[in-house]
mmCIF file of C-alpha atoms in Angstrom:
data_model
loop_
_atom_site.group_PDB
_atom_site.id
_atom_site.type_symbol
_atom_site.label_atom_id
_atom_site.label_comp_id
_atom_site.label_asym_id
_atom_site.label_seq_id
_atom_site.Cartn_x
_atom_site.Cartn_y
_atom_site.Cartn_z
ATOM 1 C CA MET A 1 -12.861 -10.507 -1.887
ATOM 2 C CA GLN A 2 -13.318 -11.146 -5.977
ATOM 3 C CA TYR A 3 -13.351 -7.756 -7.514
ATOM 4 C CA LYS A 4 -15.030 -6.815 -10.441
ATOM 5 C CA THR A 5 -14.024 -7.389 -14.011
ATOM 6 C CA LEU A 6 -12.400 -3.658 -16.768
ATOM 7 C CA GLY A 7 -14.837 -4.999 -18.051
ATOM 8 C CA GLU A 8 -17.649 -5.102 -15.981
ATOM 9 C CA LEU A 9 -17.339 -1.873 -14.417
ATOM 10 C CA ARG A 10 -17.414 -1.051 -17.623
ATOM 11 C CA SER A 11 -20.065 -1.991 -19.267
ATOM 12 C CA THR A 12 -22.475 -0.416 -15.846
ATOM 13 C CA LEU A 13 -20.749 2.986 -16.895
ATOM 14 C CA ALA A 14 -21.795 3.198 -20.219
ATOM 15 C CA ARG A 15 -25.025 2.354 -19.430
ATOM 16 C CA ARG A 16 -24.258 5.094 -16.759
ATOM 17 C CA LEU A 17 -23.689 7.690 -18.241
ATOM 18 C CA GLY A 18 -27.209 7.136 -20.993
ATOM 19 C CA PHE A 19 -24.597 4.862 -23.647
ATOM 20 C CA GLY A 20 -26.588 1.102 -22.912
ATOM 21 C CA ALA A 21 -28.966 1.512 -25.918
ATOM 22 C CA THR A 22 -26.289 2.826 -28.601
ATOM 23 C CA GLY A 23 -24.657 -0.350 -28.653
ATOM 24 C CA SER A 24 -20.431 -0.929 -28.464
ATOM 25 C CA ALA A 25 -19.638 1.762 -31.721
ATOM 26 C CA GLY A 26 -21.183 5.035 -29.648
ATOM 27 C CA ILE A 27 -18.995 4.152 -27.133
ATOM 28 C CA ASN A 28 -15.248 5.151 -26.677
ATOM 29 C CA ALA A 29 -13.825 2.878 -24.103
ATOM 30 C CA GLY A 30 -10.436 4.264 -23.537
ATOM 31 C CA LEU A 31 -12.271 7.297 -22.545
ATOM 32 C CA LEU A 32 -14.733 4.552 -19.728
ATOM 33 C CA ASP A 33 -11.013 2.140 -19.305
ATOM 34 C CA SER A 34 -8.809 5.497 -17.719
ATOM 35 C CA LEU A 35 -11.566 6.492 -16.115
ATOM 36 C CA LEU A 36 -12.048 3.607 -14.612
ATOM 37 C CA GLN A 37 -8.376 3.663 -13.924
ATOM 38 C CA ASN A 38 -8.046 6.309 -12.762
ATOM 39 C CA ALA A 39 -9.887 5.945 -10.446
ATOM 40 C CA GLN A 40 -8.497 3.547 -9.411
ATOM 41 C CA ASP A 41 -4.714 5.431 -9.397
ATOM 42 C CA GLN A 42 -5.819 7.719 -7.224
ATOM 43 C CA LEU A 43 -8.019 5.797 -4.903
ATOM 44 C CA VAL A 44 -5.281 3.482 -3.909
ATOM 45 C CA VAL A 45 -3.175 6.500 -2.574
ATOM 46 C CA GLN A 46 -6.690 7.730 -0.662
ATOM 47 C CA PHE A 47 -5.908 5.216 2.203
ATOM 48 C CA ASP A 48 -3.663 1.879 3.431
ATOM 49 C CA TRP A 49 -6.560 -0.082 1.915
ATOM 50 C CA ARG A 50 -6.390 -3.452 4.922
ATOM 51 C CA GLY A 51 -6.698 -5.700 1.399
ATOM 52 C CA LEU A 52 -3.773 -4.200 0.177
ATOM 53 C CA ILE A 53 -1.266 -4.890 2.642
ATOM 54 C CA LYS A 54 0.919 -7.145 2.834
ATOM 55 C CA TYR A 55 4.626 -8.850 4.658
ATOM 56 C CA ASP A 56 7.993 -9.661 3.098
ATOM 57 C CA GLU A 57 10.120 -11.290 4.819
ATOM 58 C CA LYS A 58 14.727 -11.129 3.605
ATOM 59 C CA THR A 59 16.775 -13.378 6.226
ATOM 60 C CA THR A 60 19.497 -11.542 6.706
ATOM 61 C CA GLY A 61 23.662 -12.553 6.138
ATOM 62 C CA ALA A 62 25.906 -11.903 8.312
ATOM 63 C CA GLY A 63 28.088 -8.271 6.943
ATOM 64 C CA GLN A 64 25.124 -7.459 5.487
ATOM 65 C CA THR A 65 23.384 -4.451 4.954
ATOM 66 C CA LEU A 66 21.210 -3.374 1.296
ATOM 67 C CA TYR A 67 18.201 -5.713 1.264
ATOM 68 C CA SER A 68 16.136 -5.628 -2.201
ATOM 69 C CA TYR A 69 11.679 -4.829 -1.658
ATOM 70 C CA ALA A 70 9.242 -6.834 -3.153
ATOM 71 C CA ASP A 71 7.730 -6.777 -6.599
ATOM 72 C CA ASP A 72 5.174 -5.219 -5.721
ATOM 73 C CA CYS A 73 6.532 -2.942 -2.741
ATOM 74 C CA ASP A 74 6.974 1.003 -2.430
ATOM 75 C CA PRO A 75 9.078 1.754 -0.199
ATOM 76 C CA MET A 76 7.046 4.072 0.603
ATOM 77 C CA ARG A 77 4.098 2.985 1.787
ATOM 78 C CA ILE A 78 5.933 0.951 3.754
ATOM 79 C CA SER A 79 4.595 0.461 7.206
ATOM 80 C CA ASP A 80 6.239 -1.430 10.066
ATOM 81 C CA VAL A 81 9.092 -3.152 10.947
ATOM 82 C CA ALA A 82 9.762 -5.926 12.491
ATOM 83 C CA ILE A 83 12.808 -8.762 13.637
ATOM 84 C CA TRP A 84 12.981 -11.525 14.575
ATOM 85 C CA ASP A 85 16.016 -12.466 17.250
ATOM 86 C CA GLY A 86 15.044 -15.929 17.756
ATOM 87 C CA SER A 87 12.251 -15.458 20.906
ATOM 88 C CA ARG A 88 10.050 -12.890 19.464
ATOM 89 C CA TRP A 89 9.743 -10.300 17.276
ATOM 90 C CA VAL A 90 11.433 -6.689 17.518
ATOM 91 C CA THR A 91 9.998 -3.158 15.893
ATOM 92 C CA MET A 92 13.185 -1.860 14.235
ATOM 93 C CA HIS A 93 13.258 2.166 13.962
ATOM 94 C CA GLU A 94 14.287 3.993 10.851
ATOM 95 C CA GLY A 95 16.188 6.461 10.715
ATOM 96 C CA ILE A 96 20.739 5.640 10.783
ATOM 97 C CA SER A 97 21.976 9.061 11.963
ATOM 98 C CA PHE A 98 25.280 10.164 10.782
ATOM 99 C CA ALA A 99 27.468 9.568 14.035
ATOM 100 C CA GLN A 100 26.122 6.069 13.495
ATOM 101 C CA ARG A 101 27.581 5.249 10.660
ATOM 102 C CA SER A 102 30.860 7.107 11.736
ATOM 103 C CA THR A 103 31.066 4.924 14.785
ATOM 104 C CA ALA A 104 32.886 1.265 14.387
ATOM 105 C CA ALA A 105 29.787 -0.892 15.089
ATOM 106 C CA SER A 106 29.967 -4.837 16.743
ATOM 107 C CA ARG A 107 28.518 -6.085 14.832
ATOM 108 C CA THR A 108 25.244 -7.647 15.878
ATOM 109 C CA ILE A 109 21.514 -7.622 15.211
ATOM 110 C CA PRO A 110 20.034 -4.652 13.182
ATOM 111 C CA VAL A 111 18.155 -2.653 14.946
ATOM 112 C CA ARG A 112 17.501 0.089 12.509
ATOM 113 C CA TYR A 113 16.756 1.233 9.023
ATOM 114 C CA GLU A 114 16.372 3.443 5.908
ATOM 115 C CA ARG A 115 14.595 3.033 3.140
ATOM 116 C CA PHE A 116 16.817 4.031 -0.241
ATOM 117 C CA ALA A 117 17.171 2.507 -3.795
ATOM 118 C CA ASP A 118 17.703 -0.412 -1.628
ATOM 119 C CA PHE A 119 16.117 -1.360 1.825
ATOM 120 C CA GLU A 120 19.597 -0.550 3.922
ATOM 121 C CA VAL A 121 19.756 -2.104 8.270
ATOM 122 C CA TRP A 122 22.292 -0.813 10.869
ATOM 123 C CA PRO A 123 24.376 -2.107 12.352
ATOM 124 C CA GLU A 124 25.958 -5.305 10.501
ATOM 125 C CA PRO A 125 23.897 -9.033 11.433
ATOM 126 C CA ASP A 126 26.769 -10.941 12.981
ATOM 127 C CA ALA A 127 24.159 -13.749 11.619
ATOM 128 C CA ALA A 128 20.850 -15.163 10.498
ATOM 129 C CA TYR A 129 17.916 -12.947 11.143
ATOM 130 C CA ILE A 130 15.015 -12.480 9.416
ATOM 131 C CA ILE A 131 12.773 -8.964 9.213
ATOM 132 C CA ARG A 132 9.836 -8.133 8.014
ATOM 133 C CA ARG A 133 8.298 -5.898 6.351
ATOM 134 C CA TYR A 134 4.599 -4.291 5.964
ATOM 135 C CA TYR A 135 3.922 -3.027 3.354
ATOM 136 C CA VAL A 136 0.613 -1.809 0.359
ATOM 137 C CA ALA A 137 0.720 -3.902 -1.866
ATOM 138 C CA SER A 138 0.495 -2.438 -5.827
ATOM 139 C CA PRO A 139 -2.823 -2.734 -7.257
ATOM 140 C CA GLU A 140 -2.973 -6.098 -9.861
ATOM 141 C CA ARG A 141 -2.284 -5.114 -13.328
ATOM 142 C CA PHE A 142 -5.891 -3.193 -14.755
ATOM 143 C CA THR A 143 -6.087 -2.939 -18.476
ATOM 144 C CA GLN A 144 -7.624 -6.382 -20.012
ATOM 145 C CA ASP A 145 -11.064 -6.174 -20.057
ATOM 146 C CA ASN A 146 -10.466 -9.600 -17.273
ATOM 147 C CA ASP A 147 -7.805 -7.791 -15.107
ATOM 148 C CA ARG A 148 -9.356 -7.390 -11.772
ATOM 149 C CA ALA A 149 -10.309 -4.992 -9.443
ATOM 150 C CA SER A 150 -7.136 -4.966 -6.512
ATOM 151 C CA ILE A 151 -9.950 -2.449 -3.968
ATOM 152 C CA ASP A 152 -13.883 -1.413 -3.863
ATOM 153 C CA ASP A 153 -15.227 -1.486 -7.042
ATOM 154 C CA ALA A 154 -18.015 0.842 -6.107
ATOM 155 C CA LEU A 155 -16.591 2.525 -5.200
ATOM 156 C CA ILE A 156 -14.111 3.422 -7.947
ATOM 157 C CA LEU A 157 -16.992 2.918 -10.652
ATOM 158 C CA LEU A 158 -18.875 6.390 -8.747
ATOM 159 C CA HIS A 159 -15.830 7.969 -9.333
ATOM 160 C CA ALA A 160 -15.849 7.322 -12.760
ATOM 161 C CA ILE A 161 -19.026 7.845 -12.792
ATOM 162 C CA ALA A 162 -18.721 11.545 -11.002
ATOM 163 C CA ASN A 163 -15.573 12.477 -13.563
ATOM 164 C CA ALA A 164 -17.142 11.320 -16.657
ATOM 165 C CA LYS A 165 -21.102 13.143 -16.264
ATOM 166 C CA ALA A 166 -18.507 16.090 -15.572
ATOM 167 C CA HIS A 167 -16.726 14.510 -19.150
ATOM 168 C CA TYR A 168 -19.159 15.065 -20.202
ATOM 169 C CA LYS A 169 -21.901 17.989 -19.076
ATOM 170 C CA GLN A 170 -24.253 16.172 -17.723
ATOM 171 C CA ALA A 171 -26.697 17.821 -15.399
ATOM 172 C CA ASP A 172 -26.966 15.240 -12.252
ATOM 173 C CA ALA A 173 -22.473 15.312 -12.037
ATOM 174 C CA ALA A 174 -22.170 17.646 -9.144
ATOM 175 C CA SER A 175 -24.886 15.149 -7.200
ATOM 176 C CA TYR A 176 -22.519 11.988 -7.805
ATOM 177 C CA GLY A 177 -19.250 13.959 -6.665
ATOM 178 C CA THR A 178 -21.498 14.621 -3.698
ATOM 179 C CA GLN A 179 -21.572 10.492 -3.519
ATOM 180 C CA LEU A 180 -18.517 9.661 -4.056
ATOM 181 C CA GLN A 181 -16.897 11.828 -1.427
ATOM 182 C CA ALA A 182 -20.077 10.371 0.835
ATOM 183 C CA MET A 183 -19.167 7.118 0.451
ATOM 184 C CA MET A 184 -14.925 7.195 1.236
ATOM 185 C CA ARG A 185 -15.807 8.315 3.969
ATOM 186 C CA GLN A 186 -18.091 5.036 4.516
ATOM 187 C CA ILE A 187 -15.210 2.690 3.000
ATOM 188 C CA LYS A 188 -11.843 4.338 4.769
ATOM 189 C CA ALA A 189 -13.853 4.366 8.359
ATOM 190 C CA LYS A 190 -15.257 0.255 6.905
ATOM 191 C CA ASN A 191 -10.589 -0.289 6.284
ATOM 192 C CA ARG A 192 -9.512 1.417 9.126
ATOM 193 C CA GLY A 193 -12.002 0.113 11.514
ATOM 194 C CA GLN A 194 -12.965 0.596 14.734
ATOM 195 C CA SER A 195 -9.341 1.393 16.152
ATOM 196 C CA VAL A 196 -6.040 1.097 14.588
ATOM 197 C CA GLN A 197 -3.090 0.039 16.997
ATOM 198 C CA SER A 198 0.465 0.201 15.645
ATOM 199 C CA ARG A 199 2.371 -3.021 15.606
ATOM 200 C CA SER A 200 4.929 -1.565 17.491
ATOM 201 C CA GLU A 201 5.439 -1.667 21.114
ATOM 202 C CA PRO A 202 6.808 0.939 24.423
ATOM 203 C CA ASP A 203 8.321 -2.437 25.606
ATOM 204 C CA ASP A 204 10.339 -3.314 22.885
ATOM 205 C CA VAL A 205 13.864 -4.799 23.971
ATOM 206 C CA TYR A 206 15.796 -2.786 22.431
ATOM 207 C CA LEU A 207 15.363 0.850 22.703
ATOM 208 C CA ALA A 208 17.148 1.102 25.208
ATOM 209 C CA ARG A 209 19.945 0.876 22.595
ATOM 210 C CA PRO A 210 21.161 4.348 21.488
ATOM 211 C CA ARG A 211 20.369 5.900 19.086
ATOM 212 C CA ASP A 212 22.726 8.706 18.602
ATOM 213 C CA VAL A 213 26.354 7.452 19.601
#
């Protein structure tokens, strides 16, 4: 889906605030841009928007335990990690205990990971395996007139209108705030779908491997 640009949203926001007849000279473009950018920033962290969910893949090297992240990946917004064992995708589980770190483990397929400055796996890989990481991508640049919103532009606009009307002390600010909350519930439900199922499977073949030894 192609969302509206910052310039388009600013123009609409100005009209909704009653600045349409005053021309560009009467518009504080910097303030309106800030309201729109802040709206997107706040909304992005509210939910794992399906339109922002991506995955990247890393190929392990024998003995290598640390790996970088994708440029648009916030490590705290990684949702699922799996590794290809040669025949199927197997869920990797988060957390490497001190006991595991203290035990000399034979090199084999990694089954656990940690999210630090680098992405750490355990135990040390014995060969090349593909690790797939699903994450919520950071939004695209949203500072220039032609930059497009990364999530629902109608929700961004409504969020900005509610805050702008409160800033300018317009009488209908509260009603826009109520509309915003209602629309957020609808958009979140739409993104969530009828049901959400983890990619992890309860019968993963490597769950039997010891976690705390």
